[in-house]
mmCIF file of C-alpha atoms and ligand atoms in Angstrom:
data_model
loop_
_atom_site.group_PDB
_atom_site.id
_atom_site.type_symbol
_atom_site.label_atom_id
_atom_site.label_comp_id
_atom_site.label_asym_id
_atom_site.label_seq_id
_atom_site.Cartn_x
_atom_site.Cartn_y
_atom_site.Cartn_z
ATOM 1 C CA MET A 379 -0.379 -0.248 -0.033
ATOM 2 C CA LYS A 380 2.515 2.485 0.627
ATOM 3 C CA THR A 381 3.974 4.509 -1.475
ATOM 4 C CA GLN A 382 6.324 7.602 -1.538
ATOM 5 C CA ARG A 383 6.478 9.476 -4.157
ATOM 6 C CA GLY A 384 8.345 13.146 -4.706
ATOM 7 C CA HIS A 385 6.256 16.085 -7.066
ATOM 8 C CA THR A 386 7.667 18.561 -9.033
ATOM 9 C CA GLY A 387 4.082 19.498 -10.646
ATOM 10 C CA ARG A 388 2.750 23.635 -9.827
ATOM 11 C CA GLN A 389 1.776 22.038 -6.237
ATOM 12 C CA GLY A 390 5.327 22.565 -5.435
ATOM 13 C CA THR A 391 5.303 19.799 -2.802
ATOM 14 C CA GLU A 392 9.405 19.354 -1.923
ATOM 15 C CA ASN A 393 8.468 16.346 1.186
ATOM 16 C CA PRO A 394 6.631 13.372 0.383
ATOM 17 C CA LEU A 395 2.684 13.627 2.026
ATOM 18 C CA ARG A 396 1.725 11.932 4.570
ATOM 19 C CA ILE A 397 -1.434 10.915 5.931
ATOM 20 C CA GLY A 398 -3.050 9.380 8.554
ATOM 21 C CA VAL A 399 -5.952 7.881 8.108
ATOM 22 C CA SER A 400 -8.099 5.473 10.032
ATOM 23 C CA ALA A 401 -6.348 1.246 9.902
ATOM 24 C CA CYS A 402 -9.896 0.188 8.975
ATOM 25 C CA LEU A 403 -10.421 2.275 5.580
ATOM 26 C CA LEU A 404 -6.889 1.090 3.787
ATOM 27 C CA GLY A 405 -8.572 -2.256 4.445
ATOM 28 C CA GLU A 406 -6.682 -3.952 7.467
ATOM 29 C CA GLU A 407 -9.748 -6.381 9.227
ATOM 30 C CA VAL A 408 -9.285 -4.308 12.526
ATOM 31 C CA ARG A 409 -12.961 -3.777 13.323
ATOM 32 C CA PHE A 410 -15.004 -5.043 16.025
ATOM 33 C CA ASP A 411 -16.694 -7.636 13.873
ATOM 34 C CA GLY A 412 -12.983 -8.618 12.436
ATOM 35 C CA GLY A 413 -13.586 -7.008 9.417
ATOM 36 C CA HIS A 414 -12.758 -3.854 7.415
ATOM 37 C CA LYS A 415 -14.025 -1.030 5.859
ATOM 38 C CA ARG A 416 -11.622 -0.988 2.718
ATOM 39 C CA ASP A 417 -11.935 3.173 0.865
ATOM 40 C CA SER A 418 -11.640 3.109 -2.859
ATOM 41 C CA PHE A 419 -10.833 6.587 -3.045
ATOM 42 C CA VAL A 420 -8.209 5.817 -0.085
ATOM 43 C CA THR A 421 -7.004 3.048 -1.161
ATOM 44 C CA GLU A 422 -6.551 3.302 -5.493
ATOM 45 C CA VAL A 423 -6.841 7.235 -5.788
ATOM 46 C CA LEU A 424 -4.583 8.479 -3.296
ATOM 47 C CA ALA A 425 -2.312 5.613 -2.513
ATOM 48 C CA PRO A 426 -0.214 6.556 -5.592
ATOM 49 C CA PHE A 427 0.998 10.236 -3.764
ATOM 50 C CA VAL A 428 0.940 10.087 -0.909
ATOM 51 C CA THR A 429 2.557 7.886 2.130
ATOM 52 C CA PHE A 430 -0.217 6.284 5.109
ATOM 53 C CA VAL A 431 -0.073 6.067 8.556
ATOM 54 C CA PRO A 432 -2.746 4.316 9.766
ATOM 55 C CA VAL A 433 -4.024 4.120 13.296
ATOM 56 C CA CYS A 434 -6.794 2.475 15.039
ATOM 57 C CA PRO A 435 -7.083 3.461 18.370
ATOM 58 C CA GLU A 436 -9.499 0.769 19.790
ATOM 59 C CA VAL A 437 -6.859 -1.975 18.746
ATOM 60 C CA GLU A 438 -3.832 0.510 20.077
ATOM 61 C CA ILE A 439 -5.866 0.735 23.289
ATOM 62 C CA GLY A 440 -5.400 -3.202 23.902
ATOM 63 C CA LEU A 441 -9.387 -4.259 22.975
ATOM 64 C CA GLY A 442 -9.117 -7.678 20.746
ATOM 65 C CA ILE A 443 -11.116 -8.056 16.970
ATOM 66 C CA PRO A 444 -12.831 -9.502 17.556
ATOM 67 C CA ARG A 445 -14.870 -7.399 19.982
ATOM 68 C CA GLU A 446 -18.191 -5.995 21.932
ATOM 69 C CA THR A 447 -19.367 -2.802 20.147
ATOM 70 C CA LEU A 448 -17.756 0.692 21.198
ATOM 71 C CA ARG A 449 -21.022 3.244 22.110
ATOM 72 C CA LEU A 450 -20.824 6.897 23.421
ATOM 73 C CA VAL A 451 -23.553 7.645 25.804
ATOM 74 C CA ARG A 452 -24.258 10.566 27.139
ATOM 75 C CA SER A 453 -24.219 11.213 30.414
ATOM 76 C CA ASP A 454 -24.311 14.428 33.913
ATOM 77 C CA ASP A 455 -20.070 13.298 33.558
ATOM 78 C CA GLY A 456 -20.189 14.200 29.769
ATOM 79 C CA LEU A 457 -20.133 12.340 27.175
ATOM 80 C CA ARG A 458 -18.686 8.355 27.506
ATOM 81 C CA LEU A 459 -16.939 5.256 25.818
ATOM 82 C CA LEU A 460 -18.712 2.116 26.945
ATOM 83 C CA MET A 461 -19.254 -1.232 25.176
ATOM 84 C CA PRO A 462 -22.743 -1.871 26.037
ATOM 85 C CA ARG A 463 -23.534 -5.111 26.672
ATOM 86 C CA SER A 464 -21.324 -5.835 29.256
ATOM 87 C CA GLY A 465 -21.344 -2.235 31.129
ATOM 88 C CA ARG A 466 -17.019 -1.622 30.683
ATOM 89 C CA ASP A 467 -16.292 1.615 30.516
ATOM 90 C CA LEU A 468 -13.303 2.557 27.633
ATOM 91 C CA THR A 469 -13.906 6.486 29.091
ATOM 92 C CA GLU A 470 -10.671 7.011 30.356
ATOM 93 C CA ALA A 471 -8.811 4.194 29.113
ATOM 94 C CA MET A 472 -9.407 5.876 24.662
ATOM 95 C CA SER A 473 -8.852 9.628 26.087
ATOM 96 C CA ARG A 474 -5.848 9.268 27.475
ATOM 97 C CA TYR A 475 -4.825 7.241 24.532
ATOM 98 C CA ALA A 476 -5.445 9.691 22.520
ATOM 99 C CA ALA A 477 -4.194 12.582 24.464
ATOM 100 C CA ALA A 478 -1.305 10.747 23.792
ATOM 101 C CA LYS A 479 -1.613 9.827 20.085
ATOM 102 C CA ALA A 480 -2.502 12.780 19.181
ATOM 103 C CA ALA A 481 0.903 15.340 20.332
ATOM 104 C CA GLU A 482 2.329 12.221 18.649
ATOM 105 C CA ILE A 483 1.076 12.777 16.102
ATOM 106 C CA ALA A 484 1.945 16.429 15.897
ATOM 107 C CA GLY A 485 5.666 16.144 15.360
ATOM 108 C CA MET A 486 4.868 13.673 13.183
ATOM 109 C CA ASP A 487 4.837 16.162 9.952
ATOM 110 C CA LEU A 488 1.685 15.038 8.603
ATOM 111 C CA SER A 489 -0.038 17.051 5.739
ATOM 112 C CA GLY A 490 -3.326 15.686 6.283
ATOM 113 C CA TYR A 491 -5.835 12.398 7.720
ATOM 114 C CA VAL A 492 -8.280 10.661 6.795
ATOM 115 C CA LEU A 493 -10.955 9.547 9.454
ATOM 116 C CA LYS A 494 -13.534 6.648 9.188
ATOM 117 C CA LYS A 495 -17.010 7.992 9.932
ATOM 118 C CA ASP A 496 -19.658 6.982 12.652
ATOM 119 C CA SER A 497 -17.063 5.687 15.563
ATOM 120 C CA PRO A 498 -17.311 5.978 18.924
ATOM 121 C CA SER A 499 -13.195 6.476 18.484
ATOM 122 C CA CYS A 500 -12.308 7.599 14.978
ATOM 123 C CA GLY A 501 -15.885 9.106 13.158
ATOM 124 C CA MET A 502 -15.311 13.413 13.249
ATOM 125 C CA GLU A 503 -19.008 15.004 12.844
ATOM 126 C CA ARG A 504 -22.550 13.618 13.545
ATOM 127 C CA VAL A 505 -21.569 10.295 15.125
ATOM 128 C CA ARG A 506 -24.016 8.871 17.159
ATOM 129 C CA ALA A 507 -24.263 9.751 21.398
ATOM 130 C CA TYR A 508 -27.277 7.708 22.756
ATOM 131 C CA ASP A 509 -29.223 9.290 25.923
ATOM 132 C CA ARG A 510 -29.487 7.553 29.354
ATOM 133 C CA ASN A 511 -32.825 6.114 27.756
ATOM 134 C CA GLY A 512 -30.780 3.792 25.031
ATOM 135 C CA VAL A 513 -32.261 6.608 22.334
ATOM 136 C CA PRO A 514 -29.186 7.823 19.894
ATOM 137 C CA THR A 515 -29.268 11.790 18.505
ATOM 138 C CA LYS A 516 -26.350 12.144 15.863
ATOM 139 C CA SER A 517 -24.188 14.819 17.193
ATOM 140 C CA ALA A 518 -21.577 14.036 18.981
ATOM 141 C CA ARG A 519 -17.362 13.088 17.767
ATOM 142 C CA GLY A 520 -15.395 10.138 18.938
ATOM 143 C CA LEU A 521 -13.124 10.585 22.026
ATOM 144 C CA PHE A 522 -9.657 9.697 19.732
ATOM 145 C CA ALA A 523 -10.952 12.471 16.388
ATOM 146 C CA GLU A 524 -11.729 14.940 19.297
ATOM 147 C CA ALA A 525 -8.225 14.571 20.684
ATOM 148 C CA LEU A 526 -6.598 14.279 17.594
ATOM 149 C CA LEU A 527 -8.731 18.251 15.693
ATOM 150 C CA ALA A 528 -7.632 19.447 19.448
ATOM 151 C CA ALA A 529 -4.023 18.692 18.922
ATOM 152 C CA ASN A 530 -3.267 18.869 15.859
ATOM 153 C CA SER A 531 -5.461 22.095 14.930
ATOM 154 C CA LEU A 532 -3.579 23.175 11.590
ATOM 155 C CA LEU A 533 -4.392 19.841 10.044
ATOM 156 C CA PRO A 534 -6.811 19.055 6.934
ATOM 157 C CA VAL A 535 -9.186 16.365 8.635
ATOM 158 C CA GLU A 536 -11.869 15.143 7.170
ATOM 159 C CA GLU A 537 -13.923 11.669 6.827
ATOM 160 C CA GLU A 538 -14.170 9.251 4.423
ATOM 161 C CA GLY A 539 -17.649 9.641 3.806
ATOM 162 C CA ARG A 540 -17.610 13.466 2.745
ATOM 163 C CA LEU A 541 -15.576 13.171 0.652
ATOM 164 C CA ARG A 542 -17.100 11.370 -2.068
ATOM 165 C CA ASP A 543 -18.510 15.331 -1.936
ATOM 166 C CA PRO A 544 -16.640 16.701 -5.121
ATOM 167 C CA TRP A 545 -16.063 19.500 -3.040
ATOM 168 C CA LEU A 546 -15.352 18.498 -0.374
ATOM 169 C CA ARG A 547 -13.258 15.700 -1.859
ATOM 170 C CA GLU A 548 -11.105 18.116 -3.829
ATOM 171 C CA ASN A 549 -11.172 21.032 -0.794
ATOM 172 C CA PHE A 550 -9.371 18.366 0.890
ATOM 173 C CA ILE A 551 -6.914 17.617 -1.665
ATOM 174 C CA GLU A 552 -5.966 21.192 -2.039
ATOM 175 C CA ARG A 553 -6.327 21.793 1.727
ATOM 176 C CA VAL A 554 -3.123 19.564 1.637
ATOM 177 C CA PHE A 555 -1.008 19.847 -0.714
ATOM 178 C CA ALA A 556 -1.527 23.546 0.411
ATOM 179 C CA PHE A 557 -0.364 22.218 4.592
ATOM 180 C CA ARG A 558 3.225 19.984 2.588
ATOM 181 C CA ARG A 559 4.191 23.900 0.758
ATOM 182 C CA LEU A 560 3.157 25.435 3.551
ATOM 183 C CA LYS A 561 5.141 24.395 6.111
ATOM 184 C CA ASP A 562 7.797 23.895 3.719
ATOM 185 C CA PHE A 563 8.513 27.158 3.147
ATOM 186 C CA PHE A 564 8.615 28.235 6.839
ATOM 187 C CA ALA A 565 10.260 24.933 7.652
ATOM 188 C CA GLY A 566 13.756 26.898 7.462
ATOM 189 C CA PRO A 567 14.546 30.985 7.483
ATOM 190 C CA PHE A 568 12.708 33.295 4.692
ATOM 191 C CA THR A 569 13.454 36.650 4.568
ATOM 192 C CA LEU A 570 9.708 38.967 3.498
ATOM 193 C CA GLY A 571 10.683 38.960 0.426
ATOM 194 C CA ASP A 572 10.546 35.813 0.240
ATOM 195 C CA LEU A 573 7.506 35.576 2.066
ATOM 196 C CA VAL A 574 5.914 38.342 0.136
ATOM 197 C CA ALA A 575 6.687 35.926 -3.156
ATOM 198 C CA PHE A 576 5.280 33.125 -1.867
ATOM 199 C CA HIS A 577 1.576 34.815 -0.736
ATOM 200 C CA SER A 578 1.482 36.067 -3.878
ATOM 201 C CA ARG A 579 2.648 32.728 -5.832
ATOM 202 C CA GLU A 580 -0.651 31.709 -3.411
ATOM 203 C CA LYS A 581 -3.015 34.643 -4.942
ATOM 204 C CA LEU A 582 -5.417 33.403 -6.589
ATOM 205 C CA LEU A 583 -5.733 29.639 -4.792
ATOM 206 C CA LEU A 584 -6.989 31.738 -2.008
ATOM 207 C CA LEU A 585 -8.972 34.067 -3.976
ATOM 208 C CA ALA A 586 -10.225 30.834 -5.059
ATOM 209 C CA HIS A 587 -11.460 30.326 -1.265
ATOM 210 C CA GLU A 588 -11.813 33.738 0.445
ATOM 211 C CA PRO A 589 -10.418 36.218 -1.280
ATOM 212 C CA ALA A 590 -10.641 38.218 2.433
ATOM 213 C CA VAL A 591 -8.207 36.592 3.457
ATOM 214 C CA TYR A 592 -5.929 36.767 1.086
ATOM 215 C CA GLU A 593 -6.515 40.888 1.560
ATOM 216 C CA GLU A 594 -5.802 40.254 5.022
ATOM 217 C CA LEU A 595 -2.384 38.123 4.822
ATOM 218 C CA GLY A 596 -1.537 40.778 2.219
ATOM 219 C CA ARG A 597 -1.673 43.795 4.963
ATOM 220 C CA LEU A 598 -0.156 41.422 7.711
ATOM 221 C CA VAL A 599 2.670 40.509 4.931
ATOM 222 C CA ALA A 600 2.873 44.091 4.009
ATOM 223 C CA HIS A 601 3.331 45.694 7.732
ATOM 224 C CA ALA A 602 5.641 42.357 8.780
ATOM 225 C CA LYS A 603 9.204 44.566 8.679
ATOM 226 C CA GLY A 604 10.411 44.251 12.281
ATOM 227 C CA GLN A 605 7.555 41.293 13.296
ATOM 228 C CA PRO A 606 9.547 38.421 15.176
ATOM 229 C CA ARG A 607 9.177 35.423 13.109
ATOM 230 C CA ASN A 608 7.962 33.154 14.997
ATOM 231 C CA GLY A 609 4.345 34.869 16.092
ATOM 232 C CA LEU A 610 3.690 35.995 11.453
ATOM 233 C CA ALA A 611 4.718 32.309 10.859
ATOM 234 C CA ARG A 612 2.276 31.512 13.028
ATOM 235 C CA THR A 613 -0.296 33.836 11.900
ATOM 236 C CA TYR A 614 0.332 33.310 8.347
ATOM 237 C CA GLN A 615 -0.376 29.919 8.664
ATOM 238 C CA GLY A 616 -3.437 29.901 10.051
ATOM 239 C CA GLY A 617 -4.871 32.654 8.470
ATOM 240 C CA PHE A 618 -3.983 30.786 5.234
ATOM 241 C CA MET A 619 -5.507 27.070 6.514
ATOM 242 C CA ALA A 620 -8.869 29.277 7.955
ATOM 243 C CA GLY A 621 -8.320 30.384 4.683
ATOM 244 C CA MET A 622 -8.456 27.215 2.783
ATOM 245 C CA ALA A 623 -11.553 25.480 4.091
ATOM 246 C CA LYS A 624 -14.126 28.156 2.990
ATOM 247 C CA ILE A 625 -15.152 26.134 -0.484
ATOM 248 C CA ALA A 626 -14.240 27.548 -3.590
ATOM 249 C CA THR A 627 -17.464 27.614 -4.866
ATOM 250 C CA THR A 628 -17.987 27.917 -8.848
ATOM 251 C CA ARG A 629 -18.758 32.170 -7.963
ATOM 252 C CA LYS A 630 -15.424 32.635 -6.922
ATOM 253 C CA GLN A 631 -13.728 29.865 -9.272
ATOM 254 C CA THR A 632 -15.567 32.176 -12.328
ATOM 255 C CA ASN A 633 -14.137 35.146 -10.571
ATOM 256 C CA VAL A 634 -10.371 33.912 -10.492
ATOM 257 C CA LEU A 635 -11.107 32.783 -14.149
ATOM 258 C CA GLN A 636 -12.076 35.667 -15.610
ATOM 259 C CA HIS A 637 -8.865 38.022 -13.645
ATOM 260 C CA MET A 638 -7.014 35.367 -15.909
ATOM 261 C CA GLN A 639 -8.625 36.067 -18.767
ATOM 262 C CA GLY A 640 -7.809 39.940 -18.256
ATOM 263 C CA TYR A 641 -3.640 38.648 -18.551
ATOM 264 C CA PHE A 642 -4.395 37.324 -22.091
ATOM 265 C CA LYS A 643 -6.042 40.762 -23.833
ATOM 266 C CA LYS A 644 -2.685 41.981 -25.724
ATOM 267 C CA VAL A 645 -1.874 38.223 -27.010
ATOM 268 C CA LEU A 646 -4.869 36.432 -28.089
ATOM 269 C CA ASN A 647 -6.769 37.104 -31.043
ATOM 270 C CA GLY A 648 -10.579 38.152 -31.013
ATOM 271 C CA ALA A 649 -12.022 34.476 -32.219
ATOM 272 C CA GLU A 650 -9.562 33.167 -28.229
ATOM 273 C CA LYS A 651 -10.536 34.953 -26.592
ATOM 274 C CA ALA A 652 -14.564 35.066 -27.632
ATOM 275 C CA GLU A 653 -14.270 31.102 -26.800
ATOM 276 C CA LEU A 654 -12.180 31.595 -24.038
ATOM 277 C CA ALA A 655 -14.785 33.423 -21.948
ATOM 278 C CA ALA A 656 -17.371 32.204 -23.700
ATOM 279 C CA LEU A 657 -15.396 28.327 -21.625
ATOM 280 C CA ILE A 658 -15.891 30.487 -18.852
ATOM 281 C CA GLN A 659 -19.676 31.411 -18.779
ATOM 282 C CA ASP A 660 -20.308 26.856 -19.898
ATOM 283 C CA TYR A 661 -18.471 27.155 -16.132
ATOM 284 C CA ARG A 662 -20.545 28.927 -14.473
ATOM 285 C CA ALA A 663 -23.235 27.714 -15.623
ATOM 286 C CA GLY A 664 -22.381 24.388 -14.251
ATOM 287 C CA LEU A 665 -22.349 23.315 -18.119
ATOM 288 C CA VAL A 666 -18.840 22.457 -18.003
ATOM 289 C CA PRO A 667 -16.422 21.593 -14.859
ATOM 290 C CA LEU A 668 -13.321 23.639 -13.575
ATOM 291 C CA VAL A 669 -11.003 21.585 -15.945
ATOM 292 C CA VAL A 670 -12.362 22.618 -19.171
ATOM 293 C CA PRO A 671 -11.660 26.414 -19.119
ATOM 294 C CA LEU A 672 -8.612 25.920 -16.993
ATOM 295 C CA THR A 673 -7.370 23.078 -19.827
ATOM 296 C CA LEU A 674 -7.423 26.126 -22.490
ATOM 297 C CA ILE A 675 -5.916 28.475 -19.977
ATOM 298 C CA ARG A 676 -3.120 26.723 -19.572
ATOM 299 C CA HIS A 677 -2.245 25.655 -22.565
ATOM 300 C CA TYR A 678 -2.314 29.910 -23.350
ATOM 301 C CA VAL A 679 -0.143 30.288 -20.326
ATOM 302 C CA ARG A 680 2.253 27.664 -21.758
ATOM 303 C CA MET A 681 2.426 28.830 -25.831
ATOM 304 C CA HIS A 682 2.484 33.001 -24.914
ATOM 305 C CA GLY A 683 3.891 32.729 -21.341
ATOM 306 C CA VAL A 684 2.241 34.567 -19.177
ATOM 307 C CA GLU A 685 5.045 34.777 -16.021
ATOM 308 C CA TYR A 686 2.599 36.059 -13.470
ATOM 309 C CA LEU A 687 0.673 33.233 -14.196
ATOM 310 C CA GLN A 688 3.199 30.543 -14.437
ATOM 311 C CA GLY A 689 4.269 30.541 -10.949
ATOM 312 C CA GLN A 690 0.761 30.381 -9.837
ATOM 313 C CA THR A 691 -0.084 26.961 -8.053
ATOM 314 C CA TYR A 692 -3.908 27.484 -8.816
ATOM 315 C CA LEU A 693 -3.214 26.376 -12.133
ATOM 316 C CA GLU A 694 -2.029 22.902 -10.590
ATOM 317 C CA PRO A 695 -2.017 22.604 -7.051
ATOM 318 C CA HIS A 696 -2.770 18.969 -7.107
ATOM 319 C CA PRO A 697 -1.800 16.155 -9.402
ATOM 320 C CA LYS A 698 -3.771 16.463 -12.027
ATOM 321 C CA GLU A 699 -3.736 12.277 -11.821
ATOM 322 C CA LEU A 700 -6.442 13.244 -9.515
ATOM 323 C CA MET A 701 -7.812 14.556 -11.925
ATOM 324 C CA LEU A 702 -10.266 16.642 -8.724
ATOM 325 C CA ARG A 703 -11.543 19.282 -10.912
ATOM 326 C CA ASN A 704 -13.302 16.966 -13.256
ATOM 327 C CA HIS A 705 -16.462 17.342 -10.506
ATOM 328 C CA VAL A 706 -15.849 20.426 -9.848
HETATM 329 S S1 SF4 B 351 -12.870 2.946 13.005
HETATM 330 FE FE1 SF4 B 351 -11.097 3.397 13.884
HETATM 331 S S2 SF4 B 351 -11.153 2.144 16.045
HETATM 332 FE FE2 SF4 B 351 -12.839 1.296 14.864
HETATM 333 S S3 SF4 B 351 -11.692 -0.138 13.739
HETATM 334 FE FE3 SF4 B 351 -11.477 1.973 11.974
HETATM 335 S S4 SF4 B 351 -10.187 2.740 12.466
HETATM 336 FE FE4 SF4 B 351 -10.343 0.697 14.392
#
């Protein structure tokens, strides 16, 4: 399963990507019933581009395979992780383990994490929690997921169920690659000129996600002279990842496409300009996916050597083989 392949595309990742994952999603037979929940996007589409770090919290706290089922129960003491048949309470064991493992993960240089949905340990949202009468509501988060998110606030984290949505999938993978670039950049010493150049390369990508964040970070960079580098790096990274977490909607993508269109004013003839404008309108109307106008734009960028656009990560924020922009 593990493959380690560097990428030299515009997405600009220097180091291989390591992704944490609920072990059952890789096909490991670690579930309570001795089975797995192999996920084809994770194991077939994503696998060639990343190295996985599998974790099964329930096995790692010493539970057997197979094992009794677990559930979250709301009590006066808060959320408890119980084995309903035997009454065994695993809350303390899981909470202790989860806090230690989440801290360990924070030091593992991961670029993302894929969690198994609905699990009382791994589920990120809408996990069933039972009240004292045994009535469930989809209102909780698994105990391991809770600790993971608390200790890794910038780490892109998603559930495999949500990754079936093409918009959430594209957003997650963009965040994974963006987080890698961000960490690579801030891993070493940098000048303010370097930061200006980094921010400039990410401009169109940030505009597609959250224009206000691009502006806000631009002001931060412009007034960064004399500021301690650590604080600057922390604020920039926090803002950047918060911006990337916003979905790049059709409207925002259209604005970015039209922005790029402006760079071709002097190099395209009338028919070419009309064709590009028509494709952008088709995208806006939902008639073609994003990859269609972008392919033409990439072609013109190459053909006419439009230097500014050539450096934009937006044109290839993740490997094209993932085909993520064929579905948004
Ligand atoms: S959901 Fe999490 S705890 Fe449950 S089997 Fe999968 S990895 Fe293990």
